[in-house]
Structures are given as structure tokens and as C-alpha cells.
Coordinates of C-alpha atoms in Angstrom, one line a residue:
M97 CA 0.0 0.0 0.0
K98 CA 1.2 3.5 -0.9
N99 CA 1.9 5.9 2.0
F100 CA 0.1 8.6 0.0
E101 CA -2.5 8.3 -2.8
L102 CA -4.9 10.6 -4.5
K103 CA -7.7 8.5 -6.0
P104 CA -10.1 10.4 -8.3
I105 CA -13.2 8.3 -8.8
Y106 CA -15.4 9.4 -11.7
Y107 CA -19.0 9.8 -10.5
P108 CA -21.1 11.7 -13.1
K109 CA -24.4 11.5 -11.3
G110 CA -25.9 14.9 -11.6
S111 CA -23.0 16.3 -13.6
Y112 CA -20.3 15.0 -16.0
L113 CA -17.9 17.1 -14.0
N114 CA -18.4 15.2 -10.7
Y115 CA -15.8 13.1 -8.9
I116 CA -15.2 11.5 -5.6
L117 CA -11.7 12.3 -4.3
E118 CA -10.2 9.7 -1.9
I119 CA -7.2 11.0 -0.1
W120 CA -5.2 8.1 1.4
V121 CA -2.4 8.9 3.9
D122 CA -0.7 6.1 5.8
G123 CA -3.6 3.7 5.0
V124 CA -6.4 6.1 6.1
N125 CA -8.9 7.8 3.7
I126 CA -8.8 11.2 5.4
S127 CA -11.5 12.6 3.0
Q128 CA -14.2 10.5 4.8
F129 CA -16.4 12.2 7.4
Y130 CA -19.4 11.6 9.6
E131 CA -22.4 13.7 8.9
D132 CA -25.2 13.3 11.4
D133 CA -23.6 10.0 12.4
K134 CA -23.5 8.7 8.8
L135 CA -20.1 7.9 7.3
R136 CA -19.8 9.5 3.8
I137 CA -17.5 11.2 1.3
D138 CA -18.3 14.3 -0.7
V139 CA -19.0 14.3 -4.5
G140 CA -18.4 17.4 -6.6
Y141 CA -16.1 19.5 -8.8
I142 CA -12.4 18.4 -8.7
F143 CA -10.7 20.7 -11.2
H144 CA -9.6 23.3 -8.7
I145 CA -7.4 20.5 -7.2
Y146 CA -6.2 19.6 -10.7
N147 CA -5.4 23.2 -11.4
Y148 CA -3.6 23.6 -8.1
F149 CA -1.2 20.7 -8.7
D150 CA -0.8 21.6 -12.4
N151 CA 0.3 25.1 -11.5
Y152 CA 2.3 24.5 -8.3
L153 CA 3.7 21.0 -8.2
E154 CA 7.2 22.2 -9.1
D155 CA 7.0 24.9 -6.4
I156 CA 6.0 22.2 -3.8
M157 CA 9.0 20.1 -4.9
R158 CA 11.4 23.0 -4.0
E159 CA 12.4 23.5 -0.4
E160 CA 11.0 26.9 0.2
V161 CA 10.8 28.2 3.8
L162 CA 8.3 30.8 4.9
P163 CA 10.1 34.2 4.9
Y164 CA 9.7 34.8 8.7
E165 CA 12.6 34.5 11.2
D166 CA 12.5 32.6 14.4
V167 CA 9.1 31.1 14.0
E168 CA 8.5 27.3 14.0
G169 CA 5.9 24.8 14.9
K170 CA 5.4 21.0 15.1
T171 CA 3.5 21.1 11.8
I172 CA 3.2 23.8 9.1
F173 CA -0.3 24.7 10.4
E174 CA 1.2 25.4 13.8
T175 CA 3.9 27.4 12.2
I176 CA 1.4 29.5 10.3
D177 CA -0.6 30.2 13.4
N178 CA 2.6 31.3 15.2
I179 CA 3.6 33.6 12.3
K180 CA 0.2 35.3 12.5
K181 CA 0.4 35.7 16.3
K182 CA 3.9 37.2 16.1
Y183 CA 3.7 39.3 12.9
F184 CA 0.1 40.0 12.0
Y185 CA -0.6 42.6 14.7
W186 CA -3.6 44.0 12.8
L187 CA -5.5 40.8 13.6
K188 CA -5.2 41.2 17.3
D189 CA -8.2 42.4 19.4
D190 CA -6.5 45.5 20.6
Y191 CA -5.7 46.8 17.1
E192 CA -7.7 49.8 15.9
D193 CA -9.3 48.4 12.7
D194 CA -11.0 51.6 11.5
E195 CA -9.8 51.6 7.9
S196 CA -10.3 55.3 7.6
D197 CA -7.5 55.8 10.2
E198 CA -5.0 53.6 8.2
N199 CA -2.6 55.8 6.3
D200 CA -0.8 54.8 3.1
E201 CA 2.3 54.0 5.1
E202 CA 0.4 51.7 7.4
I203 CA -1.2 49.9 4.5
E204 CA 2.1 49.4 2.7
K205 CA 3.5 47.9 5.9
I206 CA 0.7 45.4 6.3
I207 CA 1.1 44.4 2.6
S208 CA 4.8 44.0 3.0
I209 CA 4.3 41.7 6.0
S210 CA 1.4 39.6 4.6
E211 CA 2.2 39.4 0.9
P212 CA 5.1 36.8 1.2
F213 CA 2.9 34.8 3.6
Y214 CA 0.0 34.5 1.2
D215 CA 2.3 34.0 -1.9
W216 CA 3.9 31.0 -0.1
Q217 CA 0.5 29.6 0.9
R218 CA -0.9 29.9 -2.6
A219 CA 1.7 27.5 -3.8
H220 CA 1.4 25.1 -0.9
R221 CA -2.1 25.1 0.4
W222 CA -4.7 23.6 -1.9
L223 CA -8.0 24.9 -0.5
L224 CA -7.0 28.5 -1.4
Y225 CA -8.0 27.4 -4.9
G226 CA -11.6 27.0 -3.9
P227 CA -13.9 25.1 -1.5
F228 CA -15.7 23.0 -4.2
L229 CA -15.4 19.8 -2.2
C230 CA -15.8 19.0 1.5
I231 CA -12.2 17.8 2.0
P232 CA -9.5 18.5 4.6
D233 CA -7.5 21.6 4.3
I234 CA -4.0 20.3 3.3
I235 CA -0.6 22.0 3.1
F236 CA 2.3 20.5 1.3
R237 CA 6.0 21.5 1.9
R238 CA 9.3 19.9 1.2
I239 CA 11.7 19.1 4.0
G240 CA 14.9 17.5 2.8
D241 CA 14.0 14.3 0.8
T242 CA 10.4 14.2 2.0
I243 CA 7.2 16.1 1.5
E244 CA 5.3 17.1 4.7
I245 CA 1.6 16.6 4.3
S246 CA -0.3 18.3 7.0
W247 CA -4.1 18.5 7.2
D248 CA -6.6 20.3 9.4
T249 CA -10.4 20.2 9.4
T250 CA -11.1 22.5 12.4
W251 CA -12.5 25.9 12.3
D252 CA -10.5 29.0 12.7
I253 CA -12.8 32.0 12.6
T254 CA -10.2 34.5 13.9
Y255 CA -8.0 34.0 10.8
Q256 CA -10.8 33.1 8.4
Q257 CA -9.4 29.8 7.3
R258 CA -11.4 27.0 5.8
K259 CA -14.9 26.8 7.3
Y260 CA -17.3 23.9 6.8
E261 CA -20.9 24.9 6.4
N262 CA -22.3 22.0 8.3
E263 CA -21.2 21.9 12.0
N264 CA -22.4 18.3 12.1
I265 CA -19.5 17.2 9.8
K266 CA -16.7 15.4 11.7
F267 CA -13.8 14.1 9.6
I268 CA -12.5 10.7 10.6
S269 CA -9.1 12.3 11.0
A270 CA -9.5 15.9 12.2
K271 CA -5.8 16.8 12.1
G272 CA -2.6 15.0 11.1
V273 CA 0.8 15.1 9.6
S274 CA 2.8 12.6 7.5
Y275 CA 6.1 12.6 5.7
I276 CA 6.2 11.1 2.2
D277 CA 9.2 10.3 0.1
A278 CA 9.5 13.3 -2.3
N279 CA 9.9 11.2 -5.5
E280 CA 6.9 9.0 -4.5
F281 CA 4.8 12.1 -3.9
Y282 CA 5.8 13.6 -7.3
L283 CA 5.0 10.4 -9.2
E284 CA 1.6 10.1 -7.4
I285 CA 0.6 13.7 -8.3
K286 CA 1.7 13.1 -11.9
E287 CA -0.5 9.9 -12.0
F288 CA -3.4 11.9 -10.5
L289 CA -3.1 14.6 -13.2
K290 CA -2.9 11.9 -16.0
K291 CA -6.1 10.2 -14.8
I292 CA -8.1 13.4 -14.9
D293 CA -6.5 14.3 -18.3
D294 CA -7.5 10.9 -19.7
I295 CA -11.1 11.2 -18.6
S296 CA -11.4 14.8 -19.8
K297 CA -10.0 13.9 -23.2
I298 CA -12.7 11.2 -23.8
Q299 CA -15.4 13.7 -22.6
N300 CA -14.2 16.4 -24.9
E301 CA -14.1 14.1 -27.9
K302 CA -17.7 13.1 -27.2
F303 CA -19.2 16.5 -26.5
H304 CA -17.3 18.9 -28.7
I305 CA -18.2 19.7 -32.3
T306 CA -16.6 21.9 -34.9
E307 CA -18.8 24.4 -36.7
K308 CA -18.3 25.3 -40.4
T309 CA -16.2 28.3 -39.2
G310 CA -13.8 25.9 -37.6
K311 CA -14.7 27.1 -34.2
L312 CA -14.8 24.4 -31.5
I313 CA -17.9 24.6 -29.3
Y314 CA -19.3 22.6 -26.4
A315 CA -22.4 20.8 -27.6
K316 CA -23.7 19.4 -24.4
D317 CA -24.7 21.0 -21.1
P318 CA -22.4 19.1 -18.6
Y319 CA -24.7 19.7 -15.6
N320 CA -27.9 18.2 -16.9
N321 CA -27.7 14.6 -15.9
I322 CA -31.2 13.7 -14.9
E323 CA -32.7 10.5 -13.4
F324 CA -35.1 8.5 -15.5
K325 CA -37.4 5.5 -14.8
E326 CA -35.6 3.0 -17.0
E327 CA -32.2 3.5 -15.4
K328 CA -32.3 0.7 -12.9
E329 CA -33.2 -1.8 -15.6
F330 CA -30.6 -0.3 -17.9
L331 CA -27.9 -0.8 -15.2
K332 CA -28.9 -4.4 -14.6
D333 CA -28.6 -5.2 -18.3
L334 CA -25.1 -3.6 -18.3
E335 CA -24.1 -5.6 -15.2
K336 CA -25.0 -8.9 -17.0
I337 CA -22.3 -8.2 -19.5
G338 CA -19.7 -7.2 -16.9
H339 CA -20.3 -3.4 -16.7
K340 CA -21.2 -2.7 -13.1
L341 CA -21.9 1.1 -13.0
V342 CA -23.4 3.4 -10.4
T343 CA -25.1 5.6 -13.1
I344 CA -25.5 5.1 -16.8
Y345 CA -23.8 8.5 -17.4
E346 CA -20.5 6.6 -16.8
L347 CA -21.0 5.3 -20.3
V348 CA -19.7 8.6 -21.6
L349 CA -16.2 7.0 -21.1
I350 CA -16.8 4.0 -23.4
T351 CA -14.3 3.6 -26.3
E352 CA -13.7 1.2 -29.2
K353 CA -12.9 -1.7 -26.8
D354 CA -16.4 -1.5 -25.3
K355 CA -18.4 -2.5 -28.3
K356 CA -20.4 -5.1 -26.4
V357 CA -22.4 -2.4 -24.7
V358 CA -23.7 -1.0 -28.0
P359 CA -26.7 -3.3 -28.4
I360 CA -27.8 -2.4 -24.9
I361 CA -27.6 1.3 -25.5
L362 CA -29.5 0.9 -28.8
K363 CA -32.2 -1.1 -26.9
Y364 CA -32.8 1.8 -24.6
L365 CA -32.5 4.4 -27.4
S366 CA -35.7 2.7 -28.8
K367 CA -37.3 2.2 -25.4
I368 CA -36.9 5.7 -23.9
E369 CA -39.1 8.4 -25.3
D370 CA -37.6 11.5 -23.6
E371 CA -35.2 13.1 -26.1
N372 CA -33.3 14.7 -23.2
I373 CA -32.2 11.3 -22.1
K374 CA -31.7 10.0 -25.7
T375 CA -29.4 12.9 -26.4
H376 CA -27.0 11.6 -23.8
L377 CA -27.2 8.1 -25.2
A378 CA -26.3 9.4 -28.7
Y379 CA -23.2 11.1 -27.4
F380 CA -22.1 7.9 -25.7
L381 CA -22.1 6.2 -29.1
A382 CA -19.8 8.9 -30.6
V383 CA -17.0 6.4 -31.0
K384 CA -15.0 5.6 -34.1
N385 CA -16.1 2.4 -35.9
Y386 CA -19.3 1.8 -33.9
K387 CA -20.9 1.1 -37.3
E388 CA -23.4 -1.4 -35.9
A389 CA -25.1 1.6 -34.3
S390 CA -25.4 3.6 -37.5
E391 CA -28.7 2.3 -38.9
K392 CA -30.5 3.1 -35.6
L393 CA -28.9 6.5 -35.3
I394 CA -29.9 7.4 -38.8
K395 CA -33.5 6.4 -38.2
E396 CA -33.5 8.4 -35.0
F397 CA -32.0 11.4 -36.9
Y398 CA -34.9 11.6 -39.3
K399 CA -37.6 11.5 -36.5
A400 CA -35.8 13.6 -33.9
K401 CA -37.7 16.6 -32.7
T402 CA -35.2 18.7 -30.7
D403 CA -32.2 20.4 -32.2
E404 CA -30.0 19.2 -29.3
Y405 CA -30.9 15.6 -30.1
K406 CA -30.2 16.1 -33.8
I407 CA -26.8 17.6 -33.0
A408 CA -25.9 14.6 -30.8
L409 CA -26.9 12.1 -33.5
S410 CA -24.9 14.1 -36.0
K411 CA -21.9 14.0 -33.8
A412 CA -22.2 10.3 -33.2
L413 CA -22.5 9.5 -36.9
S414 CA -19.6 11.8 -37.8
T415 CA -17.4 10.1 -35.3
I416 CA -18.4 6.6 -36.2
Y417 CA -17.4 7.1 -39.8
N418 CA -14.3 9.1 -39.0
K419 CA -15.3 11.5 -41.7
D420 CA -16.4 15.1 -41.8
I421 CA -20.1 14.6 -42.4
L422 CA -21.1 16.6 -39.4
N423 CA -21.8 19.9 -41.2
E424 CA -23.9 18.1 -43.8
L425 CA -26.0 16.4 -41.2
L426 CA -26.4 19.8 -39.4
E427 CA -27.7 21.4 -42.6
I428 CA -30.2 18.6 -42.9
A429 CA -31.2 19.0 -39.3
K430 CA -32.1 22.7 -40.0
N431 CA -34.4 21.7 -42.8
K432 CA -37.8 20.8 -41.6
E433 CA -38.8 19.0 -44.8
Y434 CA -36.9 15.8 -44.2
K435 CA -38.5 13.8 -47.1
D436 CA -36.9 16.2 -49.6
V437 CA -33.4 16.0 -48.2
N438 CA -32.7 12.3 -48.2
F439 CA -30.4 12.1 -51.2
P440 CA -27.4 14.2 -50.0
I441 CA -27.0 12.1 -46.8
I442 CA -27.6 8.8 -48.7
F443 CA -24.8 9.8 -51.1
T444 CA -22.4 10.7 -48.3
L445 CA -23.0 7.6 -46.2
R446 CA -22.8 5.2 -49.2
K447 CA -19.2 6.3 -49.8
Y448 CA -18.3 4.5 -46.6
R449 CA -19.8 1.2 -47.9
D450 CA -21.5 0.2 -44.7
K451 CA -23.9 -2.5 -46.0
R452 CA -26.4 -2.2 -43.3
V453 CA -26.7 1.6 -43.8
K454 CA -26.9 1.1 -47.6
M455 CA -29.6 -1.5 -47.3
F456 CA -31.6 0.7 -44.9
F457 CA -31.6 3.6 -47.4
E458 CA -32.3 1.4 -50.4
K459 CA -35.4 0.1 -48.5
S460 CA -36.3 3.6 -47.5
R461 CA -36.2 4.8 -51.1
M462 CA -38.4 1.9 -52.3
E463 CA -41.0 2.8 -49.7

């Protein structure tokens, strides 16, 4: 077991941007907490943590001390508290805090004392990047060949540090410190960043389309993952073929190697009537060489009612054939007289010689 591990678990229930972040230190998942006596872990936005490490990992790896003399503590949190007590005189109760009485010289003095302090914290304390997850406040600093990892989940109203909105939340580890081999830490963070990159790349490939202008646009609202009555049955069918998921929205990550799920997605594309849900399913199928899905997607395209669903189907077909037919499909989608615009798309798709698609269109023309 690793002494330190960041485990991002993709959990797109409610939003494609949602994750669970497990933080393992010396065998304990310190991101777990009790809320009203129930053990749980938060779900939410994780990219502030990604951005923090992406921007400051190299700073963490350098041994940089806080620029204040003769101030130490058992942990970095204690050191920070001691610095504030010694140098931040304007935070003390007996300080006159009427801003109108502070002259320019006084303001400059406060800035000169506090600015190095906050610059250092910005590179070493991750919750300064945003409280989007209920997780411990953690500070990272290098000491020799190790990285000190110190965490704290207690309130500090005086210095306005991290506050948790629900006072009933009690983390399983309120405070702690551990020292991790610096190379091990560096590799772990790099692996964490790669996991997020890999997931984001698949999402972007599914949900982005290119307009005729060449402009890349986001074609799907990432926050609108809604529950639907068929989901439980859908999940059971997926489990039968070895795909045990918490939510069907995890299917956004399917790739060419997951072709066995295609018949199940097509089954529910026929079964579900709500085009809001069907739009998601169409984006799931935007995978190169999923040609077995093409006939159903084309049929759906010609009876689709909402523009968003038409765009999703267009994106899926364009990706499946690995050709730029998206703009042509979008032009057809704009034309309400579908019976009069069959031939351009027939001609386009015939070029790829998919027999099932060709047979479908031949049959459609005869009818």
C-alpha cells in the first residue's frame, strides 16, 4: 500500500464534472467524514485541485521556507498560526481596525508583511484554490528528501481559514501530519493529473463539435444529468455483460474496446421516449467504428424533434465514420422537410460502404 495516494473516482451522477476524491495517507482515507452519524464522502467538482497541482507541483518540490525569522511549529499549520500571532498585529483584538485611520504607510507595511505569507500559501495550500469539495485543508511542503503533508479540518474563525458549512460534519481524521518520500509524492501527483486528463479527453471528444467556421464549441450541457425511470433496468442489463456502474452516465467513457455495450444502448434508445435522455445516449455512441449503431442512429435522426438531439446524433455518426459529415448532417437538421433532403446524406454515407446503412436507405427509397 502507498503511503500517500490521491484517487479520483469518476462519479457523473448529476454532472459529468463530478468526482469523488479519496485522499489516502498512511492507510487512512482522510476525505471521509461523519455527517449526522453517517459515514460518507463528498461528491463534486475536482478541477480546482487539478489546477492547483498543475500550477504549483514544481513549487512544492522545491524546499522553500516561509520568509519569517525565528518562527517554527510542530506542523506547518502550527507554524502558520505562530507567524500570525507574532507578525500579524492588525488581527489582534486591541488593534484599531478603522480603515479610515489607516494611512498609506500603514497599509504598505501590512502588505509587505502579509504578501510573502500569502504567496507561499498559494503554492502550498490547496483549498486556497476553492472550497468546491468538502475535504480536509491540506498544506504540502518539502523538508529534505520528504514532503510534509499536514491536514486540518477544524474551524479558525479568527483568521478566516477554511470553514465547513455544516457543523455536524466530523472528519475521521481531524488533524494530522505525515512525511512522504518526495519522489513517491511527485509520481503520485503526476499519475493523478494523468487520470483526470484521460477522462477529460474522452469527454471532450464526445461533447465537442466543430462548426463550419472551424470554431470548437461545447455541444452538451455538462450539468444536466437527470434521473429516469428506465435507469435501474438499464444498469442491470449492463451488469449482465460485466459493466457494473453506479449511473448510466459513466457510459460517456466507453471507447472502441467496449463494443459489447452498443446493443444495450441501442435497446434503450428505442425504449426511452424522452429526447433529453436519448441525447446523452447518442453522445455515448460517438465512438470511431461503432458502425453497428449507424442504422438506428440514422432512423433516430430523421424522426428527432429537438435540435440538441439532432446535433448529438450528427456528432455520433460523424465520429463513427471518422469523416467530416457533421456539417452536412447539421444542414439537414435545420431543414424541416426531411423527405426532400434524403439524397445528400444517402450519397455521403454510401461512400463508406457500410452494407447495413446502404440496405436501410435502399429500403427507404423503395418505400
